[in-house]
Amino acid sequence: MSALAPRATAGLQLSAMRSGDLAEVLAIEQHAYASPWSQGNFIDSLAAGYLAFVLRDAQQRLQGYFLAMKGVDEMHLLNITVAPAAQGRGLARLMLDALCRLCRDEDCAQLWLEVRVSNERARQVYLRYGFAEVGLRRAYYPMPPGQPREDAVLMSLALEEAA
């Protein structure tokens, strides 16, 4: 089993995100968020060589994806999304497990992320996983026109403590 192969989850396959995946990724991104990443954000991330993976089911339907940027001895999770219809099935945890294995392979000691203050469901997923809320980034997230930017909670996971 490869370092990124989902464990004990029959029919799911994690593979590198390719430009050919972007139409499906964008469809999920736009359905999942009020202020989604643009196609350009994804293209730029792939061009920059960021870690980018898609999760597909046995029928090859896209169920989720994540993108992360490696630093010197840390990883920054930029985007992790589970298709709205597939939420609540442990797929975010499965992708986090894969990302943590990747981090360890890359000798990263910490995994960082930002999450919207209002995204209580995601914050709880991260807290249960072992992340700690370590800061606040004021006016970090864009909002639809006419609305003020939203704060982000900065979260960190010490990888030797990861679940």
Coordinates of N, CA, C and O in Angstrom, one line a residue:
M1 N 0.9 -1.2 0.0 CA 0.0 0.0 0.0 C 0.9 1.2 0.0 O 1.8 1.3 0.8
S2 N 0.6 2.2 -0.9 CA 1.4 3.4 -0.9 C 1.1 4.3 0.3 O 0.2 4.1 1.0
A3 N 2.0 5.2 0.6 CA 1.9 6.1 1.7 C 0.6 6.9 1.7 O 0.1 7.3 2.7
L4 N 0.0 7.1 0.5 CA -1.2 7.9 0.4 C -2.5 7.0 0.2 O -3.5 7.6 0.1
A5 N -2.3 5.7 0.2 CA -3.5 4.9 -0.1 C -4.4 4.9 1.2 O -3.9 4.7 2.3
P6 N -5.7 5.2 0.9 CA -6.6 5.2 2.1 C -6.6 3.8 2.8 O -6.6 2.8 2.1
R7 N -6.6 3.8 4.1 CA -6.6 2.6 4.8 C -8.1 2.2 5.1 O -8.9 3.0 5.5
A8 N -8.4 0.9 5.0 CA -9.6 0.3 5.4 C -10.9 1.1 4.9 O -11.9 1.2 5.6
T9 N -10.7 1.6 3.7 CA -11.9 2.3 3.1 C -12.0 1.8 1.7 O -11.4 2.3 0.7
A10 N -12.7 0.7 1.5 CA -12.9 0.0 0.3 C -13.4 0.9 -0.8 O -14.3 1.7 -0.6
G11 N -12.8 0.9 -2.0 CA -13.3 1.6 -3.1 C -12.8 3.0 -3.3 O -13.0 3.6 -4.3
L12 N -12.2 3.6 -2.3 CA -11.7 4.9 -2.3 C -10.2 5.0 -2.8 O -9.4 4.1 -2.4
Q13 N -9.9 5.9 -3.6 CA -8.5 6.0 -4.1 C -8.1 7.5 -4.1 O -8.8 8.4 -4.6
L14 N -7.0 7.7 -3.5 CA -6.4 9.0 -3.5 C -5.3 9.1 -4.5 O -4.4 8.2 -4.6
S15 N -5.3 10.1 -5.4 CA -4.3 10.3 -6.4 C -3.9 11.7 -6.6 O -4.7 12.6 -6.2
A16 N -2.8 12.0 -7.2 CA -2.4 13.3 -7.5 C -3.4 14.1 -8.3 O -4.0 13.5 -9.3
M17 N -3.7 15.3 -8.0 CA -4.6 16.2 -8.7 C -3.9 16.5 -10.0 O -2.7 16.9 -10.0
R18 N -4.6 16.5 -11.1 CA -4.1 16.9 -12.4 C -5.0 18.0 -13.0 O -6.2 18.2 -12.5
S19 N -4.5 18.7 -14.0 CA -5.3 19.7 -14.6 C -6.7 19.2 -15.1 O -7.7 19.9 -15.1
G20 N -6.7 17.9 -15.5 CA -7.9 17.3 -16.0 C -9.0 17.1 -14.9 O -10.1 16.9 -15.3
D21 N -8.6 17.2 -13.7 CA -9.5 17.1 -12.6 C -10.2 18.4 -12.2 O -11.2 18.4 -11.4
L22 N -9.7 19.5 -12.8 CA -10.1 20.8 -12.3 C -11.6 21.2 -12.5 O -12.2 21.8 -11.6
A23 N -12.2 20.7 -13.6 CA -13.6 21.0 -13.8 C -14.5 20.4 -12.6 O -15.4 21.0 -12.1
E24 N -14.2 19.1 -12.3 CA -14.9 18.5 -11.2 C -14.6 19.1 -9.8 O -15.4 19.3 -9.0
V25 N -13.3 19.5 -9.6 CA -12.9 20.1 -8.4 C -13.6 21.5 -8.2 O -14.1 21.8 -7.2
L26 N -13.6 22.2 -9.3 CA -14.3 23.5 -9.3 C -15.8 23.4 -9.0 O -16.4 24.2 -8.3
A27 N -16.4 22.4 -9.6 CA -17.9 22.2 -9.3 C -18.1 21.9 -7.8 O -19.1 22.5 -7.3
I28 N -17.3 21.1 -7.2 CA -17.4 20.9 -5.8 C -17.1 22.1 -5.0 O -17.8 22.5 -4.1
E29 N -16.0 22.8 -5.3 CA -15.6 24.0 -4.6 C -16.7 25.1 -4.6 O -17.0 25.7 -3.6
Q30 N -17.3 25.3 -5.8 CA -18.4 26.3 -5.9 C -19.7 25.9 -5.2 O -20.4 26.7 -4.7
H31 N -19.9 24.6 -5.1 CA -21.1 24.1 -4.3 C -20.8 24.2 -2.8 O -21.8 24.4 -2.1
A32 N -19.6 24.0 -2.4 CA -19.3 23.9 -1.0 C -19.1 25.2 -0.3 O -19.3 25.3 0.9
Y33 N -18.7 26.3 -1.0 CA -18.3 27.5 -0.4 C -19.0 28.8 -1.0 O -19.2 28.8 -2.2
A34 N -19.3 29.7 -0.1 CA -19.9 31.0 -0.6 C -18.8 31.8 -1.3 O -19.1 32.6 -2.2
S35 N -17.5 31.7 -0.9 CA -16.4 32.4 -1.6 C -15.4 31.3 -2.0 O -14.4 31.1 -1.3
P36 N -15.7 30.6 -3.1 CA -14.8 29.5 -3.5 C -13.5 30.0 -4.1 O -13.4 31.1 -4.5
W37 N -12.5 29.1 -4.1 CA -11.3 29.3 -4.8 C -11.7 29.4 -6.3 O -12.6 28.8 -6.8
S38 N -10.9 30.2 -7.0 CA -11.1 30.3 -8.5 C -10.3 29.2 -9.2 O -9.4 28.6 -8.6
Q39 N -10.6 29.1 -10.5 CA -9.8 28.1 -11.3 C -8.4 28.6 -11.3 O -7.5 27.7 -11.2
G40 N -8.1 29.9 -11.3 CA -6.8 30.4 -11.3 C -6.0 30.0 -10.0 O -4.8 29.7 -10.1
N41 N -6.7 30.0 -8.9 CA -6.1 29.6 -7.6 C -5.6 28.1 -7.7 O -4.5 27.8 -7.3
F42 N -6.4 27.2 -8.3 CA -6.0 25.8 -8.4 C -4.9 25.7 -9.5 O -3.9 25.0 -9.2
I43 N -5.0 26.4 -10.6 CA -4.0 26.3 -11.6 C -2.6 26.8 -11.1 O -1.6 26.1 -11.3
D44 N -2.7 27.9 -10.4 CA -1.4 28.4 -9.8 C -0.8 27.5 -8.8 O 0.4 27.3 -8.7
S45 N -1.7 26.8 -8.0 CA -1.2 25.9 -7.0 C -0.5 24.7 -7.6 O 0.5 24.2 -7.2
L46 N -1.1 24.2 -8.7 CA -0.5 23.0 -9.4 C 0.8 23.5 -10.0 O 1.8 22.7 -10.0
A47 N 0.8 24.6 -10.7 CA 2.0 25.1 -11.3 C 3.1 25.4 -10.3 O 4.3 25.2 -10.7
A48 N 2.8 25.8 -9.1 CA 3.8 26.0 -8.1 C 4.3 24.7 -7.5 O 5.3 24.7 -6.7
G49 N 3.7 23.6 -7.8 CA 4.2 22.3 -7.3 C 3.7 22.0 -5.9 O 4.2 21.1 -5.3
Y50 N 2.6 22.6 -5.5 CA 2.0 22.3 -4.2 C 1.5 20.9 -4.2 O 1.1 20.3 -5.3
L51 N 1.5 20.2 -3.0 CA 0.9 18.9 -2.9 C -0.6 19.0 -3.2 O -1.3 19.9 -2.6
A52 N -1.1 18.3 -4.1 CA -2.5 18.4 -4.5 C -3.0 17.0 -4.8 O -2.4 16.3 -5.6
F53 N -4.1 16.5 -4.1 CA -4.6 15.2 -4.3 C -6.1 15.2 -4.4 O -6.8 16.1 -3.8
V54 N -6.7 14.3 -5.1 CA -8.1 14.1 -5.2 C -8.5 12.7 -4.7 O -7.7 11.8 -4.7
L55 N -9.7 12.6 -4.1 CA -10.2 11.4 -3.5 C -11.4 11.0 -4.4 O -12.3 11.7 -4.5
R56 N -11.3 9.8 -5.0 CA -12.4 9.3 -5.8 C -12.9 8.0 -5.2 O -12.2 7.2 -4.6
D57 N -14.2 7.7 -5.5 CA -14.9 6.5 -5.0 C -14.7 5.4 -6.1 O -14.0 5.6 -7.1
A58 N -15.2 4.2 -5.9 CA -15.1 3.1 -6.8 C -15.6 3.4 -8.2 O -15.2 2.8 -9.2
Q59 N -16.6 4.3 -8.3 CA -17.2 4.7 -9.6 C -16.4 5.9 -10.2 O -16.9 6.4 -11.2
Q60 N -15.3 6.2 -9.6 CA -14.5 7.4 -10.0 C -15.1 8.7 -9.9 O -14.7 9.7 -10.5
R61 N -16.1 8.8 -9.0 CA -16.7 10.1 -8.7 C -15.8 10.8 -7.7 O -15.4 10.2 -6.7
L62 N -15.6 12.1 -7.9 CA -14.8 12.9 -7.0 C -15.5 13.1 -5.7 O -16.7 13.6 -5.7
Q63 N -14.9 12.7 -4.6 CA -15.5 12.9 -3.3 C -14.8 14.0 -2.4 O -15.4 14.5 -1.5
G64 N -13.6 14.3 -2.8 CA -12.9 15.4 -2.1 C -11.5 15.6 -2.6 O -11.1 14.9 -3.6
Y65 N -10.8 16.6 -2.0 CA -9.5 17.0 -2.5 C -8.8 17.8 -1.4 O -9.5 18.3 -0.5
F66 N -7.5 17.8 -1.5 CA -6.7 18.7 -0.6 C -5.5 19.2 -1.3 O -5.0 18.6 -2.3
L67 N -5.1 20.4 -0.9 CA -3.8 21.1 -1.4 C -3.1 21.6 -0.2 O -3.6 22.1 0.7
A68 N -1.7 21.4 -0.3 CA -0.9 21.8 0.8 C 0.4 22.3 0.3 O 0.9 21.9 -0.8
M69 N 1.0 23.2 1.0 CA 2.3 23.9 0.7 C 3.3 23.5 1.7 O 3.1 23.7 2.9
K70 N 4.4 22.9 1.2 CA 5.5 22.6 2.1 C 6.4 23.8 2.4 O 6.7 24.5 1.5
G71 N 6.8 23.9 3.7 CA 7.8 24.9 4.1 C 9.0 24.1 4.5 O 9.2 22.9 4.1
V72 N 9.9 24.8 5.2 CA 11.2 24.1 5.6 C 11.0 22.9 6.4 O 11.5 21.8 6.0
D73 N 10.3 23.0 7.5 CA 10.0 21.8 8.3 C 8.6 21.7 8.7 O 8.2 21.2 9.8
E74 N 7.7 22.3 7.9 CA 6.3 22.3 8.2 C 5.5 22.2 6.9 O 6.0 22.5 5.8
M75 N 4.2 21.9 7.1 CA 3.2 21.9 6.0 C 2.1 22.8 6.3 O 1.7 22.9 7.4
H76 N 1.6 23.5 5.3 CA 0.5 24.4 5.4 C -0.7 23.9 4.5 O -0.6 23.9 3.3
L77 N -1.7 23.4 5.2 CA -2.9 22.9 4.5 C -3.7 24.1 3.9 O -4.1 25.0 4.7
L78 N -3.8 24.2 2.6 CA -4.4 25.4 2.0 C -5.9 25.2 1.7 O -6.6 26.2 1.8
N79 N -6.3 24.0 1.4 CA -7.7 23.7 1.1 C -7.9 22.2 1.2 O -7.1 21.4 0.7
I80 N -8.9 21.9 2.0 CA -9.4 20.5 2.1 C -10.9 20.5 2.0 O -11.5 21.3 2.7
T81 N -11.4 19.8 1.1 CA -12.9 19.9 0.8 C -13.4 18.5 0.5 O -12.9 17.7 -0.2
V82 N -14.5 18.2 1.2 CA -15.3 17.0 0.9 C -16.6 17.4 0.2 O -17.2 18.4 0.6
A83 N -16.9 16.8 -0.9 CA -18.2 17.1 -1.6 C -19.3 17.1 -0.6 O -19.4 16.2 0.3
P84 N -20.2 18.1 -0.7 CA -21.3 18.3 0.3 C -22.1 17.0 0.5 O -22.5 16.6 1.6
A85 N -22.4 16.3 -0.6 CA -23.2 15.0 -0.6 C -22.4 13.9 0.1 O -23.1 12.9 0.6
A86 N -21.1 14.0 0.3 CA -20.3 12.9 0.9 C -19.8 13.3 2.3 O -19.1 12.5 2.9
Q87 N -20.2 14.4 2.8 CA -19.8 14.8 4.2 C -20.4 14.0 5.2 O -21.5 13.4 5.1
G88 N -19.7 13.9 6.4 CA -20.2 13.1 7.5 C -19.8 11.6 7.4 O -20.3 10.8 8.2
R89 N -18.9 11.2 6.5 CA -18.6 9.8 6.3 C -17.1 9.6 6.6 O -16.6 8.5 6.3
G90 N -16.4 10.5 7.2 CA -15.0 10.3 7.6 C -14.0 10.6 6.6 O -12.8 10.3 6.7
L91 N -14.5 11.2 5.4 CA -13.5 11.4 4.3 C -12.5 12.5 4.6 O -11.4 12.4 4.2
A92 N -12.9 13.5 5.4 CA -11.9 14.5 5.8 C -10.8 13.9 6.6 O -9.6 14.2 6.4
R93 N -11.2 13.1 7.6 CA -10.2 12.4 8.4 C -9.3 11.5 7.6 O -8.1 11.5 7.8
L94 N -9.9 10.8 6.6 CA -9.1 10.0 5.8 C -8.0 10.8 5.0 O -6.9 10.4 4.9
M95 N -8.4 12.0 4.5 CA -7.5 12.8 3.8 C -6.5 13.4 4.7 O -5.3 13.5 4.3
L96 N -6.9 13.8 5.9 CA -5.9 14.3 6.9 C -4.9 13.2 7.3 O -3.7 13.5 7.4
D97 N -5.4 12.0 7.4 CA -4.4 10.9 7.7 C -3.4 10.8 6.6 O -2.2 10.6 6.9
A98 N -3.8 10.8 5.3 CA -2.9 10.8 4.2 C -1.9 11.9 4.2 O -0.7 11.8 4.0
L99 N -2.5 13.1 4.5 CA -1.6 14.3 4.5 C -0.6 14.2 5.7 O 0.6 14.5 5.5
C100 N -1.0 13.7 6.8 CA 0.0 13.5 7.9 C 1.1 12.5 7.6 O 2.2 12.7 7.9
R101 N 0.7 11.5 6.9 CA 1.7 10.5 6.4 C 2.7 11.2 5.5 O 3.9 11.0 5.6
L102 N 2.2 12.0 4.6 CA 3.0 12.7 3.6 C 3.9 13.7 4.4 O 5.1 13.8 4.1
C103 N 3.4 14.4 5.4 CA 4.2 15.3 6.2 C 5.3 14.6 6.9 O 6.5 15.1 6.9
R104 N 5.1 13.4 7.4 CA 6.1 12.7 8.1 C 7.2 12.3 7.1 O 8.4 12.3 7.4
D105 N 6.7 11.8 5.9 CA 7.7 11.5 4.8 C 8.6 12.6 4.4 O 9.7 12.4 4.0
E106 N 8.0 13.8 4.5 CA 8.7 15.1 4.2 C 9.5 15.7 5.4 O 10.0 16.8 5.3
D107 N 9.5 15.0 6.5 CA 10.2 15.4 7.7 C 9.6 16.7 8.2 O 10.3 17.6 8.7
C108 N 8.3 16.9 8.2 CA 7.6 18.1 8.7 C 7.2 17.8 10.1 O 6.7 16.8 10.4
A109 N 7.4 18.8 11.0 CA 7.1 18.6 12.4 C 5.7 19.2 12.7 O 5.1 18.8 13.7
Q110 N 5.2 20.1 11.9 CA 4.0 20.8 12.2 C 3.1 20.9 10.9 O 3.7 21.0 9.8
L111 N 1.8 20.8 11.1 CA 0.8 21.0 10.1 C 0.0 22.2 10.5 O -0.5 22.2 11.6
W112 N -0.1 23.2 9.6 CA -0.8 24.5 9.9 C -2.0 24.6 9.0 O -2.0 24.1 7.9
L113 N -3.0 25.3 9.4 CA -4.2 25.6 8.6 C -4.9 26.8 9.1 O -4.8 27.2 10.3
E114 N -5.7 27.4 8.3 CA -6.7 28.4 8.7 C -8.1 27.9 8.4 O -8.3 27.2 7.4
V115 N -9.0 28.3 9.3 CA -10.4 27.9 9.1 C -11.3 29.1 9.4 O -11.0 29.8 10.4
R116 N -12.3 29.3 8.7 CA -13.3 30.4 9.0 C -13.8 30.3 10.4 O -14.1 29.2 10.9
V117 N -13.8 31.4 11.1 CA -14.4 31.4 12.5 C -15.8 30.8 12.5 O -16.2 30.1 13.4
S118 N -16.6 31.1 11.4 CA -18.0 30.6 11.3 C -18.1 29.1 11.0 O -19.2 28.5 11.2
N119 N -17.0 28.5 10.6 CA -17.1 27.1 10.2 C -16.9 26.1 11.4 O -15.9 25.5 11.5
E120 N -17.9 26.1 12.2 CA -17.8 25.4 13.5 C -17.6 23.9 13.2 O -16.9 23.2 13.9
R121 N -18.3 23.4 12.2 CA -18.2 21.9 11.9 C -16.7 21.5 11.6 O -16.2 20.6 12.1
A122 N -16.1 22.3 10.7 CA -14.7 22.0 10.4 C -13.8 22.2 11.6 O -12.9 21.4 11.8
R123 N -14.0 23.2 12.3 CA -13.2 23.4 13.5 C -13.3 22.2 14.5 O -12.3 21.8 15.0
Q124 N -14.5 21.7 14.6 CA -14.6 20.5 15.5 C -13.9 19.3 14.9 O -13.3 18.5 15.7
V125 N -14.0 19.1 13.6 CA -13.2 18.0 13.0 C -11.7 18.2 13.3 O -11.1 17.2 13.7
Y126 N -11.2 19.4 13.1 CA -9.8 19.6 13.4 C -9.4 19.4 14.9 O -8.4 18.8 15.2
L127 N -10.3 19.9 15.8 CA -10.0 19.7 17.2 C -10.0 18.3 17.6 O -9.1 17.8 18.3
R128 N -11.0 17.5 17.1 CA -11.0 16.1 17.4 C -9.8 15.4 16.8 O -9.4 14.4 17.4
Y129 N -9.3 15.9 15.7 CA -8.1 15.2 15.1 C -6.9 15.5 15.9 O -5.9 14.8 15.8
G130 N -6.9 16.6 16.7 CA -5.7 16.9 17.5 C -5.1 18.2 17.3 O -4.1 18.6 17.9
F131 N -5.7 19.0 16.4 CA -5.2 20.4 16.1 C -5.5 21.2 17.3 O -6.5 21.0 18.0
A132 N -4.7 22.3 17.5 CA -5.0 23.3 18.6 C -5.2 24.6 17.9 O -4.6 24.9 16.9
E133 N -6.1 25.4 18.5 CA -6.4 26.7 18.0 C -5.3 27.6 18.6 O -5.2 27.7 19.8
V134 N -4.5 28.2 17.8 CA -3.3 28.9 18.3 C -3.3 30.4 17.9 O -2.4 31.1 18.3
G135 N -4.2 30.9 17.2 CA -4.2 32.3 16.8 C -5.5 32.7 16.0 O -6.3 31.8 15.7
L136 N -5.5 33.9 15.7 CA -6.6 34.5 14.9 C -6.0 35.4 13.8 O -5.2 36.2 14.1
R137 N -6.5 35.2 12.6 CA -6.1 36.1 11.5 C -7.3 37.0 11.2 O -8.3 36.5 10.7
R138 N -7.2 38.3 11.5 CA -8.3 39.2 11.3 C -8.5 39.4 9.8 O -7.6 39.6 9.0
A139 N -9.8 39.5 9.4 CA -10.2 39.8 8.0 C -9.5 39.0 7.0 O -9.1 39.5 6.0
Y140 N -9.3 37.7 7.3 CA -8.5 36.8 6.4 C -9.2 36.4 5.2 O -8.7 36.3 4.1
Y141 N -10.5 36.0 5.3 CA -11.2 35.4 4.2 C -12.1 36.4 3.5 O -12.8 37.2 4.1
P142 N -12.1 36.3 2.2 CA -13.0 37.2 1.4 C -14.4 36.7 1.6 O -14.7 35.5 1.9
M143 N -15.3 37.6 1.4 CA -16.8 37.3 1.5 C -17.4 37.8 0.2 O -16.8 38.6 -0.6
P144 N -18.7 37.4 0.0 CA -19.4 38.0 -1.2 C -19.4 39.5 -1.1 O -19.3 40.1 -0.1
P145 N -19.5 40.2 -2.3 CA -19.5 41.6 -2.3 C -20.5 42.2 -1.3 O -21.6 41.7 -1.1
G146 N -20.1 43.3 -0.7 CA -20.9 44.0 0.3 C -20.8 43.5 1.7 O -21.4 44.1 2.6
Q147 N -20.1 42.3 1.9 CA -20.0 41.8 3.3 C -18.5 42.0 3.7 O -17.6 41.9 2.9
P148 N -18.3 42.2 5.0 CA -17.0 42.3 5.5 C -16.2 41.0 5.5 O -16.8 39.9 5.5
R149 N -14.9 41.1 5.3 CA -14.1 39.9 5.3 C -14.2 39.2 6.7 O -14.5 39.8 7.7
E150 N -14.0 37.8 6.7 CA -14.2 37.0 7.9 C -12.9 36.6 8.5 O -11.9 36.4 7.8
D151 N -12.8 36.6 9.8 CA -11.6 36.2 10.5 C -11.4 34.7 10.3 O -12.3 33.9 10.0
A152 N -10.1 34.3 10.5 CA -9.8 32.9 10.4 C -9.1 32.5 11.7 O -8.4 33.3 12.4
V153 N -9.4 31.3 12.2 CA -8.8 30.7 13.3 C -7.5 29.9 12.8 O -7.6 29.2 11.8
L154 N -6.4 30.2 13.3 CA -5.1 29.6 12.9 C -5.0 28.3 13.8 O -5.1 28.4 15.1
M155 N -4.8 27.2 13.2 CA -4.7 25.9 13.9 C -3.4 25.2 13.6 O -2.9 25.3 12.4
S156 N -2.9 24.5 14.5 CA -1.6 23.8 14.3 C -1.7 22.4 14.9 O -2.4 22.2 15.9
L157 N -1.0 21.5 14.3 CA -0.9 20.1 14.7 C 0.5 19.7 14.8 O 1.2 19.8 13.8
A158 N 1.0 19.3 16.0 CA 2.3 18.7 16.1 C 2.3 17.3 15.6 O 1.5 16.5 16.1
L159 N 3.0 17.0 14.6 CA 2.8 15.7 13.9 C 3.2 14.5 14.7 O 2.6 13.4 14.5
E160 N 4.1 14.6 15.7 CA 4.4 13.5 16.5 C 3.2 13.2 17.4 O 3.1 12.1 18.0
E161 N 2.3 14.1 17.6 CA 1.1 13.9 18.4 C -0.2 13.6 17.6 O -1.2 13.3 18.1
A162 N 0.0 13.5 16.2 CA -1.2 13.3 15.4 C -1.8 12.0 15.6 O -1.1 11.0 15.9
A163 N -3.1 11.9 15.5 CA -3.9 10.7 15.7 C -3.5 9.7 14.6 O -3.2 10.0 13.5

